[in-house]
Amino acid sequence: IDEEYITADGMNGRTTMAAYEDYSEWCAHAGTMRMSQKKFGRRLCMHLGMVSKPTRIDGKSVRVYAI
């Protein structure tokens, strides 16, 4: 995973789905098992002190990470 996304500033405003897809790709390349999307999101929020909140992007309801 690109280090810029590991910081709260880098994750702020990113969709939870995009972050998990990046994480999943990293796991595949690293040869490691990935955790569930729910567990990944919880750990990320706890580690960075963030929350995920619902919002709309292009009229579609999504969740984004927020500081």
PDB file of N, CA, C and O in Angstrom:
ATOM      1  N   ILE A   1       0.862  -1.176   0.000  1.00  0.00           N
ATOM      2  CA  ILE A   1       0.000   0.000   0.000  1.00  0.00           C
ATOM      3  C   ILE A   1       0.899   1.227   0.000  1.00  0.00           C
ATOM      4  O   ILE A   1       1.858   1.298   0.750  1.00  0.00           O
ATOM      5  N   ASP A   2       0.564   2.181  -0.819  1.00  0.00           N
ATOM      6  CA  ASP A   2       1.339   3.411  -0.885  1.00  0.00           C
ATOM      7  C   ASP A   2       1.304   4.100   0.471  1.00  0.00           C
ATOM      8  O   ASP A   2       0.249   4.256   1.068  1.00  0.00           O
ATOM      9  N   GLU A   3       2.457   4.506   0.968  1.00  0.00           N
ATOM     10  CA  GLU A   3       2.541   5.082   2.307  1.00  0.00           C
ATOM     11  C   GLU A   3       1.675   6.308   2.504  1.00  0.00           C
ATOM     12  O   GLU A   3       1.253   6.600   3.611  1.00  0.00           O
ATOM     13  N   GLU A   4       1.366   7.048   1.432  1.00  0.00           N
ATOM     14  CA  GLU A   4       0.544   8.242   1.602  1.00  0.00           C
ATOM     15  C   GLU A   4      -0.861   7.899   2.095  1.00  0.00           C
ATOM     16  O   GLU A   4      -1.523   8.727   2.684  1.00  0.00           O
ATOM     17  N   TYR A   5      -1.325   6.687   1.867  1.00  0.00           N
ATOM     18  CA  TYR A   5      -2.655   6.293   2.305  1.00  0.00           C
ATOM     19  C   TYR A   5      -2.682   5.754   3.724  1.00  0.00           C
ATOM     20  O   TYR A   5      -3.731   5.508   4.272  1.00  0.00           O
ATOM     21  N   ILE A   6      -1.525   5.559   4.309  1.00  0.00           N
ATOM     22  CA  ILE A   6      -1.467   4.989   5.643  1.00  0.00           C
ATOM     23  C   ILE A   6      -1.633   6.067   6.708  1.00  0.00           C
ATOM     24  O   ILE A   6      -1.892   5.784   7.848  1.00  0.00           O
ATOM     25  N   THR A   7      -1.520   7.309   6.346  1.00  0.00           N
ATOM     26  CA  THR A   7      -1.706   8.405   7.285  1.00  0.00           C
ATOM     27  C   THR A   7      -3.166   8.829   7.302  1.00  0.00           C
ATOM     28  O   THR A   7      -3.906   8.597   6.346  1.00  0.00           O
ATOM     29  N   ALA A   8      -3.559   9.485   8.381  1.00  0.00           N
ATOM     30  CA  ALA A   8      -4.930   9.989   8.460  1.00  0.00           C
ATOM     31  C   ALA A   8      -5.194  10.994   7.342  1.00  0.00           C
ATOM     32  O   ALA A   8      -6.254  10.973   6.727  1.00  0.00           O
ATOM     33  N   ASP A   9      -4.219  11.863   7.058  1.00  0.00           N
ATOM     34  CA  ASP A   9      -4.403  12.839   5.983  1.00  0.00           C
ATOM     35  C   ASP A   9      -4.560  12.151   4.622  1.00  0.00           C
ATOM     36  O   ASP A   9      -5.360  12.567   3.799  1.00  0.00           O
ATOM     37  N   GLY A  10      -3.778  11.090   4.393  1.00  0.00           N
ATOM     38  CA  GLY A  10      -3.852  10.362   3.132  1.00  0.00           C
ATOM     39  C   GLY A  10      -5.162   9.604   2.959  1.00  0.00           C
ATOM     40  O   GLY A  10      -5.643   9.423   1.844  1.00  0.00           O
ATOM     41  N   MET A  11      -5.736   9.156   4.069  1.00  0.00           N
ATOM     42  CA  MET A  11      -6.981   8.386   4.011  1.00  0.00           C
ATOM     43  C   MET A  11      -8.217   9.279   4.046  1.00  0.00           C
ATOM     44  O   MET A  11      -9.289   8.856   3.623  1.00  0.00           O
ATOM     45  N   ASN A  12      -8.086  10.486   4.537  1.00  0.00           N
ATOM     46  CA  ASN A  12      -9.235  11.382   4.696  1.00  0.00           C
ATOM     47  C   ASN A  12      -9.931  11.613   3.353  1.00  0.00           C
ATOM     48  O   ASN A  12      -9.313  12.048   2.385  1.00  0.00           O
ATOM     49  N   GLY A  13     -11.201  11.258   3.292  1.00  0.00           N
ATOM     50  CA  GLY A  13     -11.998  11.436   2.085  1.00  0.00           C
ATOM     51  C   GLY A  13     -11.966  10.265   1.119  1.00  0.00           C
ATOM     52  O   GLY A  13     -12.721  10.239   0.157  1.00  0.00           O
ATOM     53  N   ARG A  14     -11.104   9.271   1.344  1.00  0.00           N
ATOM     54  CA  ARG A  14     -11.077   8.082   0.476  1.00  0.00           C
ATOM     55  C   ARG A  14     -12.246   7.183   0.809  1.00  0.00           C
ATOM     56  O   ARG A  14     -12.616   7.038   1.965  1.00  0.00           O
ATOM     57  N   THR A  15     -12.804   6.560  -0.205  1.00  0.00           N
ATOM     58  CA  THR A  15     -13.902   5.634   0.063  1.00  0.00           C
ATOM     59  C   THR A  15     -13.347   4.389   0.735  1.00  0.00           C
ATOM     60  O   THR A  15     -12.198   3.994   0.502  1.00  0.00           O
ATOM     61  N   THR A  16     -14.169   3.791   1.570  1.00  0.00           N
ATOM     62  CA  THR A  16     -13.756   2.576   2.261  1.00  0.00           C
ATOM     63  C   THR A  16     -13.495   1.459   1.257  1.00  0.00           C
ATOM     64  O   THR A  16     -12.580   0.661   1.437  1.00  0.00           O
ATOM     65  N   MET A  17     -14.266   1.432   0.174  1.00  0.00           N
ATOM     66  CA  MET A  17     -14.096   0.397  -0.850  1.00  0.00           C
ATOM     67  C   MET A  17     -12.755   0.556  -1.566  1.00  0.00           C
ATOM     68  O   MET A  17     -12.034  -0.423  -1.772  1.00  0.00           O
ATOM     69  N   ALA A  18     -12.395   1.783  -1.935  1.00  0.00           N
ATOM     70  CA  ALA A  18     -11.119   2.017  -2.627  1.00  0.00           C
ATOM     71  C   ALA A  18      -9.943   1.643  -1.729  1.00  0.00           C
ATOM     72  O   ALA A  18      -8.974   1.030  -2.189  1.00  0.00           O
ATOM     73  N   ALA A  19     -10.021   1.997  -0.463  1.00  0.00           N
ATOM     74  CA  ALA A  19      -8.943   1.660   0.478  1.00  0.00           C
ATOM     75  C   ALA A  19      -8.814   0.149   0.615  1.00  0.00           C
ATOM     76  O   ALA A  19      -7.696  -0.386   0.618  1.00  0.00           O
ATOM     77  N   TYR A  20      -9.940  -0.547   0.709  1.00  0.00           N
ATOM     78  CA  TYR A  20      -9.885  -2.003   0.859  1.00  0.00           C
ATOM     79  C   TYR A  20      -9.369  -2.671  -0.420  1.00  0.00           C
ATOM     80  O   TYR A  20      -8.615  -3.641  -0.351  1.00  0.00           O
ATOM     81  N   GLU A  21      -9.739  -2.147  -1.570  1.00  0.00           N
ATOM     82  CA  GLU A  21      -9.237  -2.703  -2.834  1.00  0.00           C
ATOM     83  C   GLU A  21      -7.724  -2.548  -2.922  1.00  0.00           C
ATOM     84  O   GLU A  21      -7.026  -3.471  -3.339  1.00  0.00           O
ATOM     85  N   ASP A  22      -7.192  -1.381  -2.512  1.00  0.00           N
ATOM     86  CA  ASP A  22      -5.734  -1.178  -2.495  1.00  0.00           C
ATOM     87  C   ASP A  22      -5.073  -2.159  -1.542  1.00  0.00           C
ATOM     88  O   ASP A  22      -4.044  -2.759  -1.855  1.00  0.00           O
ATOM     89  N   TYR A  23      -5.660  -2.318  -0.374  1.00  0.00           N
ATOM     90  CA  TYR A  23      -5.139  -3.259   0.619  1.00  0.00           C
ATOM     91  C   TYR A  23      -5.159  -4.690   0.072  1.00  0.00           C
ATOM     92  O   TYR A  23      -4.179  -5.432   0.213  1.00  0.00           O
ATOM     93  N   SER A  24      -6.234  -5.081  -0.578  1.00  0.00           N
ATOM     94  CA  SER A  24      -6.355  -6.429  -1.135  1.00  0.00           C
ATOM     95  C   SER A  24      -5.293  -6.685  -2.202  1.00  0.00           C
ATOM     96  O   SER A  24      -4.700  -7.768  -2.249  1.00  0.00           O
ATOM     97  N   GLU A  25      -5.048  -5.691  -3.053  1.00  0.00           N
ATOM     98  CA  GLU A  25      -4.005  -5.820  -4.074  1.00  0.00           C
ATOM     99  C   GLU A  25      -2.632  -5.964  -3.421  1.00  0.00           C
ATOM    100  O   GLU A  25      -1.810  -6.778  -3.854  1.00  0.00           O
ATOM    101  N   TRP A  26      -2.380  -5.178  -2.384  1.00  0.00           N
ATOM    102  CA  TRP A  26      -1.113  -5.260  -1.678  1.00  0.00           C
ATOM    103  C   TRP A  26      -0.931  -6.659  -1.093  1.00  0.00           C
ATOM    104  O   TRP A  26       0.153  -7.241  -1.199  1.00  0.00           O
ATOM    105  N   CYS A  27      -1.977  -7.206  -0.489  1.00  0.00           N
ATOM    106  CA  CYS A  27      -1.908  -8.559   0.084  1.00  0.00           C
ATOM    107  C   CYS A  27      -1.580  -9.596  -0.988  1.00  0.00           C
ATOM    108  O   CYS A  27      -0.758 -10.483  -0.765  1.00  0.00           O
ATOM    109  N   ALA A  28      -2.211  -9.468  -2.153  1.00  0.00           N
ATOM    110  CA  ALA A  28      -1.968 -10.415  -3.241  1.00  0.00           C
ATOM    111  C   ALA A  28      -0.511 -10.359  -3.697  1.00  0.00           C
ATOM    112  O   ALA A  28       0.126 -11.397  -3.910  1.00  0.00           O
ATOM    113  N   HIS A  29       0.023  -9.165  -3.832  1.00  0.00           N
ATOM    114  CA  HIS A  29       1.421  -9.010  -4.260  1.00  0.00           C
ATOM    115  C   HIS A  29       2.401  -9.442  -3.176  1.00  0.00           C
ATOM    116  O   HIS A  29       3.473  -9.954  -3.492  1.00  0.00           O
ATOM    117  N   ALA A  30       2.043  -9.240  -1.932  1.00  0.00           N
ATOM    118  CA  ALA A  30       2.926  -9.595  -0.814  1.00  0.00           C
ATOM    119  C   ALA A  30       2.817 -11.069  -0.442  1.00  0.00           C
ATOM    120  O   ALA A  30       3.622 -11.572   0.336  1.00  0.00           O
ATOM    121  N   GLY A  31       1.781 -11.738  -0.976  1.00  0.00           N
ATOM    122  CA  GLY A  31       1.589 -13.149  -0.668  1.00  0.00           C
ATOM    123  C   GLY A  31       1.078 -13.390   0.737  1.00  0.00           C
ATOM    124  O   GLY A  31       1.389 -14.409   1.345  1.00  0.00           O
ATOM    125  N   THR A  32       0.305 -12.458   1.255  1.00  0.00           N
ATOM    126  CA  THR A  32      -0.230 -12.578   2.604  1.00  0.00           C
ATOM    127  C   THR A  32      -1.755 -12.650   2.556  1.00  0.00           C
ATOM    128  O   THR A  32      -2.365 -12.145   1.611  1.00  0.00           O
ATOM    129  N   MET A  33      -2.329 -13.291   3.544  1.00  0.00           N
ATOM    130  CA  MET A  33      -3.789 -13.378   3.588  1.00  0.00           C
ATOM    131  C   MET A  33      -4.362 -12.033   4.009  1.00  0.00           C
ATOM    132  O   MET A  33      -3.811 -11.377   4.892  1.00  0.00           O
ATOM    133  N   ARG A  34      -5.446 -11.668   3.387  1.00  0.00           N
ATOM    134  CA  ARG A  34      -6.074 -10.397   3.748  1.00  0.00           C
ATOM    135  C   ARG A  34      -7.139 -10.634   4.812  1.00  0.00           C
ATOM    136  O   ARG A  34      -7.714 -11.704   4.915  1.00  0.00           O
ATOM    137  N   MET A  35      -7.386  -9.603   5.598  1.00  0.00           N
ATOM    138  CA  MET A  35      -8.459  -9.677   6.588  1.00  0.00           C
ATOM    139  C   MET A  35      -9.760  -9.237   5.924  1.00  0.00           C
ATOM    140  O   MET A  35      -9.741  -8.677   4.822  1.00  0.00           O
ATOM    141  N   SER A  36     -10.857  -9.465   6.574  1.00  0.00           N
ATOM    142  CA  SER A  36     -12.144  -9.066   6.023  1.00  0.00           C
ATOM    143  C   SER A  36     -12.214  -7.548   5.904  1.00  0.00           C
ATOM    144  O   SER A  36     -11.489  -6.818   6.592  1.00  0.00           O
ATOM    145  N   GLN A  37     -13.109  -7.063   5.051  1.00  0.00           N
ATOM    146  CA  GLN A  37     -13.254  -5.630   4.871  1.00  0.00           C
ATOM    147  C   GLN A  37     -13.679  -4.952   6.169  1.00  0.00           C
ATOM    148  O   GLN A  37     -13.193  -3.874   6.517  1.00  0.00           O
ATOM    149  N   LYS A  38     -14.546  -5.610   6.902  1.00  0.00           N
ATOM    150  CA  LYS A  38     -15.019  -5.058   8.176  1.00  0.00           C
ATOM    151  C   LYS A  38     -13.867  -4.927   9.177  1.00  0.00           C
ATOM    152  O   LYS A  38     -13.693  -3.897   9.823  1.00  0.00           O
ATOM    153  N   LYS A  39     -13.072  -5.977   9.302  1.00  0.00           N
ATOM    154  CA  LYS A  39     -11.945  -5.966  10.231  1.00  0.00           C
ATOM    155  C   LYS A  39     -10.893  -4.945   9.794  1.00  0.00           C
ATOM    156  O   LYS A  39     -10.344  -4.212  10.618  1.00  0.00           O
ATOM    157  N   PHE A  40     -10.619  -4.880   8.493  1.00  0.00           N
ATOM    158  CA  PHE A  40      -9.670  -3.906   7.968  1.00  0.00           C
ATOM    159  C   PHE A  40     -10.115  -2.484   8.325  1.00  0.00           C
ATOM    160  O   PHE A  40      -9.328  -1.686   8.815  1.00  0.00           O
ATOM    161  N   GLY A  41     -11.383  -2.180   8.096  1.00  0.00           N
ATOM    162  CA  GLY A  41     -11.903  -0.846   8.386  1.00  0.00           C
ATOM    163  C   GLY A  41     -11.828  -0.502   9.862  1.00  0.00           C
ATOM    164  O   GLY A  41     -11.440   0.611  10.230  1.00  0.00           O
ATOM    165  N   ARG A  42     -12.169  -1.445  10.704  1.00  0.00           N
ATOM    166  CA  ARG A  42     -12.116  -1.203  12.152  1.00  0.00           C
ATOM    167  C   ARG A  42     -10.694  -0.935  12.619  1.00  0.00           C
ATOM    168  O   ARG A  42     -10.438  -0.025  13.397  1.00  0.00           O
ATOM    169  N   ARG A  43      -9.761  -1.752  12.138  1.00  0.00           N
ATOM    170  CA  ARG A  43      -8.365  -1.576  12.548  1.00  0.00           C
ATOM    171  C   ARG A  43      -7.797  -0.267  12.017  1.00  0.00           C
ATOM    172  O   ARG A  43      -7.065   0.423  12.719  1.00  0.00           O
ATOM    173  N   LEU A  44      -8.128   0.067  10.795  1.00  0.00           N
ATOM    174  CA  LEU A  44      -7.647   1.312  10.219  1.00  0.00           C
ATOM    175  C   LEU A  44      -8.159   2.505  11.017  1.00  0.00           C
ATOM    176  O   LEU A  44      -7.395   3.401  11.375  1.00  0.00           O
ATOM    177  N   CYS A  45      -9.437   2.505  11.316  1.00  0.00           N
ATOM    178  CA  CYS A  45     -10.024   3.608  12.084  1.00  0.00           C
ATOM    179  C   CYS A  45      -9.408   3.701  13.471  1.00  0.00           C
ATOM    180  O   CYS A  45      -9.095   4.794  13.947  1.00  0.00           O
ATOM    181  N   MET A  46      -9.209   2.569  14.119  1.00  0.00           N
ATOM    182  CA  MET A  46      -8.637   2.558  15.459  1.00  0.00           C
ATOM    183  C   MET A  46      -7.184   3.048  15.419  1.00  0.00           C
ATOM    184  O   MET A  46      -6.777   3.871  16.230  1.00  0.00           O
ATOM    185  N   HIS A  47      -6.422   2.573  14.450  1.00  0.00           N
ATOM    186  CA  HIS A  47      -5.003   2.921  14.343  1.00  0.00           C
ATOM    187  C   HIS A  47      -4.806   4.402  14.009  1.00  0.00           C
ATOM    188  O   HIS A  47      -3.908   5.046  14.545  1.00  0.00           O
ATOM    189  N   LEU A  48      -5.639   4.941  13.126  1.00  0.00           N
ATOM    190  CA  LEU A  48      -5.469   6.320  12.680  1.00  0.00           C
ATOM    191  C   LEU A  48      -6.373   7.313  13.393  1.00  0.00           C
ATOM    192  O   LEU A  48      -6.303   8.512  13.141  1.00  0.00           O
ATOM    193  N   GLY A  49      -7.244   6.814  14.263  1.00  0.00           N
ATOM    194  CA  GLY A  49      -8.159   7.708  14.966  1.00  0.00           C
ATOM    195  C   GLY A  49      -9.192   8.334  14.043  1.00  0.00           C
ATOM    196  O   GLY A  49      -9.535   9.500  14.185  1.00  0.00           O
ATOM    197  N   MET A  50      -9.677   7.550  13.091  1.00  0.00           N
ATOM    198  CA  MET A  50     -10.635   8.043  12.106  1.00  0.00           C
ATOM    199  C   MET A  50     -11.987   7.371  12.294  1.00  0.00           C
ATOM    200  O   MET A  50     -12.132   6.449  13.085  1.00  0.00           O
ATOM    201  N   VAL A  51     -12.955   7.819  11.522  1.00  0.00           N
ATOM    202  CA  VAL A  51     -14.271   7.190  11.450  1.00  0.00           C
ATOM    203  C   VAL A  51     -14.611   7.014   9.979  1.00  0.00           C
ATOM    204  O   VAL A  51     -14.019   7.655   9.114  1.00  0.00           O
ATOM    205  N   SER A  52     -15.554   6.133   9.705  1.00  0.00           N
ATOM    206  CA  SER A  52     -16.095   6.067   8.351  1.00  0.00           C
ATOM    207  C   SER A  52     -17.506   6.627   8.421  1.00  0.00           C
ATOM    208  O   SER A  52     -18.243   6.357   9.373  1.00  0.00           O
ATOM    209  N   LYS A  53     -17.831   7.449   7.443  1.00  0.00           N
ATOM    210  CA  LYS A  53     -19.146   8.080   7.466  1.00  0.00           C
ATOM    211  C   LYS A  53     -19.787   7.987   6.088  1.00  0.00           C
ATOM    212  O   LYS A  53     -19.097   7.981   5.069  1.00  0.00           O
ATOM    213  N   PRO A  54     -21.116   7.933   6.066  1.00  0.00           N
ATOM    214  CA  PRO A  54     -21.816   7.857   4.776  1.00  0.00           C
ATOM    215  C   PRO A  54     -21.817   9.222   4.096  1.00  0.00           C
ATOM    216  O   PRO A  54     -21.879  10.259   4.751  1.00  0.00           O
ATOM    217  N   THR A  55     -21.733   9.189   2.786  1.00  0.00           N
ATOM    218  CA  THR A  55     -21.823  10.397   1.975  1.00  0.00           C
ATOM    219  C   THR A  55     -22.292  10.008   0.581  1.00  0.00           C
ATOM    220  O   THR A  55     -22.501   8.832   0.309  1.00  0.00           O
ATOM    221  N   ARG A  56     -22.461  10.982  -0.283  1.00  0.00           N
ATOM    222  CA  ARG A  56     -22.856  10.721  -1.668  1.00  0.00           C
ATOM    223  C   ARG A  56     -21.764  11.221  -2.597  1.00  0.00           C
ATOM    224  O   ARG A  56     -21.273  12.335  -2.451  1.00  0.00           O
ATOM    225  N   ILE A  57     -21.384  10.377  -3.540  1.00  0.00           N
ATOM    226  CA  ILE A  57     -20.437  10.735  -4.580  1.00  0.00           C
ATOM    227  C   ILE A  57     -21.102  10.396  -5.911  1.00  0.00           C
ATOM    228  O   ILE A  57     -21.491   9.247  -6.134  1.00  0.00           O
ATOM    229  N   ASP A  58     -21.248  11.388  -6.756  1.00  0.00           N
ATOM    230  CA  ASP A  58     -21.931  11.219  -8.051  1.00  0.00           C
ATOM    231  C   ASP A  58     -23.312  10.600  -7.878  1.00  0.00           C
ATOM    232  O   ASP A  58     -23.721   9.738  -8.646  1.00  0.00           O
ATOM    233  N   GLY A  59     -24.012  11.023  -6.821  1.00  0.00           N
ATOM    234  CA  GLY A  59     -25.364  10.538  -6.566  1.00  0.00           C
ATOM    235  C   GLY A  59     -25.439   9.150  -5.956  1.00  0.00           C
ATOM    236  O   GLY A  59     -26.519   8.630  -5.723  1.00  0.00           O
ATOM    237  N   LYS A  60     -24.289   8.548  -5.687  1.00  0.00           N
ATOM    238  CA  LYS A  60     -24.246   7.192  -5.146  1.00  0.00           C
ATOM    239  C   LYS A  60     -23.853   7.240  -3.668  1.00  0.00           C
ATOM    240  O   LYS A  60     -22.920   7.942  -3.286  1.00  0.00           O
ATOM    241  N   SER A  61     -24.546   6.496  -2.835  1.00  0.00           N
ATOM    242  CA  SER A  61     -24.252   6.445  -1.408  1.00  0.00           C
ATOM    243  C   SER A  61     -23.022   5.563  -1.169  1.00  0.00           C
ATOM    244  O   SER A  61     -22.987   4.405  -1.580  1.00  0.00           O
ATOM    245  N   VAL A  62     -22.011   6.144  -0.534  1.00  0.00           N
ATOM    246  CA  VAL A  62     -20.772   5.428  -0.216  1.00  0.00           C
ATOM    247  C   VAL A  62     -20.327   5.823   1.182  1.00  0.00           C
ATOM    248  O   VAL A  62     -20.829   6.770   1.762  1.00  0.00           O
ATOM    249  N   ARG A  63     -19.344   5.099   1.695  1.00  0.00           N
ATOM    250  CA  ARG A  63     -18.745   5.455   2.986  1.00  0.00           C
ATOM    251  C   ARG A  63     -17.323   5.939   2.696  1.00  0.00           C
ATOM    252  O   ARG A  63     -16.626   5.385   1.865  1.00  0.00           O
ATOM    253  N   VAL A  64     -16.927   6.997   3.419  1.00  0.00           N
ATOM    254  CA  VAL A  64     -15.572   7.533   3.285  1.00  0.00           C
ATOM    255  C   VAL A  64     -14.949   7.622   4.668  1.00  0.00           C
ATOM    256  O   VAL A  64     -15.638   7.712   5.682  1.00  0.00           O
ATOM    257  N   TYR A  65     -13.612   7.600   4.691  1.00  0.00           N
ATOM    258  CA  TYR A  65     -12.894   7.793   5.935  1.00  0.00           C
ATOM    259  C   TYR A  65     -12.782   9.277   6.210  1.00  0.00           C
ATOM    260  O   TYR A  65     -12.591  10.084   5.306  1.00  0.00           O
ATOM    261  N   ALA A  66     -12.941   9.651   7.478  1.00  0.00           N
ATOM    262  CA  ALA A  66     -12.872  11.058   7.866  1.00  0.00           C
ATOM    263  C   ALA A  66     -12.117  11.187   9.180  1.00  0.00           C
ATOM    264  O   ALA A  66     -12.193  10.320  10.041  1.00  0.00           O
ATOM    265  N   ILE A  67     -11.389  12.292   9.297  1.00  0.00           N
ATOM    266  CA  ILE A  67     -10.631  12.593  10.509  1.00  0.00           C
ATOM    267  C   ILE A  67     -11.609  13.067  11.570  1.00  0.00           C
ATOM    268  O   ILE A  67     -12.509  13.781  11.330  1.00  0.00           O
TER     269      ILE A  67
END
